[in-house]
Amino acid sequence: MQILDGKHVSEAIKAQLAASVAELKAAGKKVPHLAAILVGNNPASETYVASKVKSCAACGFNSTLLRFDEQISEKHLLDQIILLNENPDIDGILVQLPLPKHISEELVINTIDPSKDVDGFHPMNVGKMVSGLPTFIPATPYGIMLMLEHYNVPTKGKHAVVIGRSHIVGTPVSILLSRNTNPGNCTVTLTHSHTHNLADICRQADIIVAAIGKPNFVTADMVKEGAVIVDVGINRIEDASKKSGFRLVGDVKFDEVAPKASYITPVPGGVGPMTIAALLKNTYQACIGQKGSQN
């Protein structure tokens, strides 16, 4: 069993980006600039955004964090996004989700200029991804593919089972794994909460991507020997032994499943760091005028 160490891979990617940005600076060229919007004070969102801003600094990127009260009107938020669209110094825009209930996430995403949509959520970028055209791929699926590539995990001809059909992770990663690329060329089964005989389907899988948002959902009896396990879940569960009163676990029961796996991602330290690394790669590509990645 080998750990798919997202922290290690993300640091390698950030080091490559830092070197590339140093070259841009030395040549007197523009460096990447990411604008992040945070609405309200959700603790998890605060942590995610702070990590993204810190990572920008580590790579030599410029970053701007725009914070707004939870009561901000939808119109005012959209107006702020339009200003960022029109600002030539801003290369990438991300709006940290979730948003307050009175704001339409769909409308917010649709307002972001597709050429600055480094989260890869705009319908135009999603459509290009489905068509196999160069575009910005959603950061978590992109990060998963980068990790599989780094560790040379065999995917060609394998049966991949994706648990969860969200537009952020499950559906895009199912498309990427099925593409005629490396990594890719999988036969993919996309499952969800209404799938019958889910455990039986998982036992057929060479690769399982767990993105259902339920702690310890995938257990050892659902996994065949030698399977590759990618755990996207980040769930807080109570733990009185921790100072915070909780600990983070994935969608996979790690201690049970790891002995049966050929490769497995830990939580934390697996997919999470790769999401940020992929976001930074998208922002760099936006800066230098590329239209995103084909993988």
Phi, psi and omega in degrees: 000130178242134176283130171274097189274094182295328179297316180296313182294319181296323178295323178294318179295317180295325177295320177297316180296319180299319178294319179293320179292324177298323177294319177300314180299315182297330179272002180073022181264166180295141175258156183299144180226116180254130175253126180244136179247127179238121180251126180081194184226045174300123185302318180294318179296320177303315181295315182297314183293319179300321179294322179293318179296318179297319180293324176302313181298320181296332181264000181083011177284156164272149176217148176231125177253119178255117182254136180228148177296152181299338182271005180306141178285154178301317181299317181296319179296317179296321178298322179293322178295319179299320177299320178292323176303320186276350182275112185293344180279342181271123180264323183227143178234130171229139175248116183292126178260154004279161176257162175304153188297336182279359180247130180282114178298323180299316181293320178298311180298319181292339181279336180292134176302124182305330180285351177243005184277075185286351172279344177072028184261344183297139181306327179295319179288324176297316179299319178294321178299314180298325181277354181078020179269154178301131182194178174275119180270139177312138195299319183292310175301319178299316178299320178298316180295320177297323179291314178300321178295315182301318183269006180052043179289125180295127179235337185300124178077001182278156175265114179255130175248121178257126180255108184117134187239028181296156177286344182275323185231295193302306182295312179298319183291330177295322178292314182296319181292335182273349183293159176278068182219175172233116000289155182150206181058031174272157162268121192247133170248119180262115183247169183200189188295341181257009180287128175282147176055043183301317181299319179297318180295317180298324181293344177273352191278136168278330180226130174241127172250110184262113182218054185254347176076028178236121185300134175055033184291318182272118182250170187301326182289353178262001190236133176273160180300133175085006180290154173266128185242118176247113185257110183269344187292142170227102185238137176268127173234150183295139178208104184294340181283347180266145179300324181285342184087000179211166171224161181265133174227161179267193175276354182247136176283090194304309186300326178284316191277324186307317181298339180268346188272152171274322174222146177207143176269138174277164171226120356281178175098008179251264183289327184308305179298329180292329178299316180292319179299319180292321177300318179293321177298317177299318181294319177298315180297323177296321182295317185271004172091008174282157180261042176086198187250156173262002180233000000 
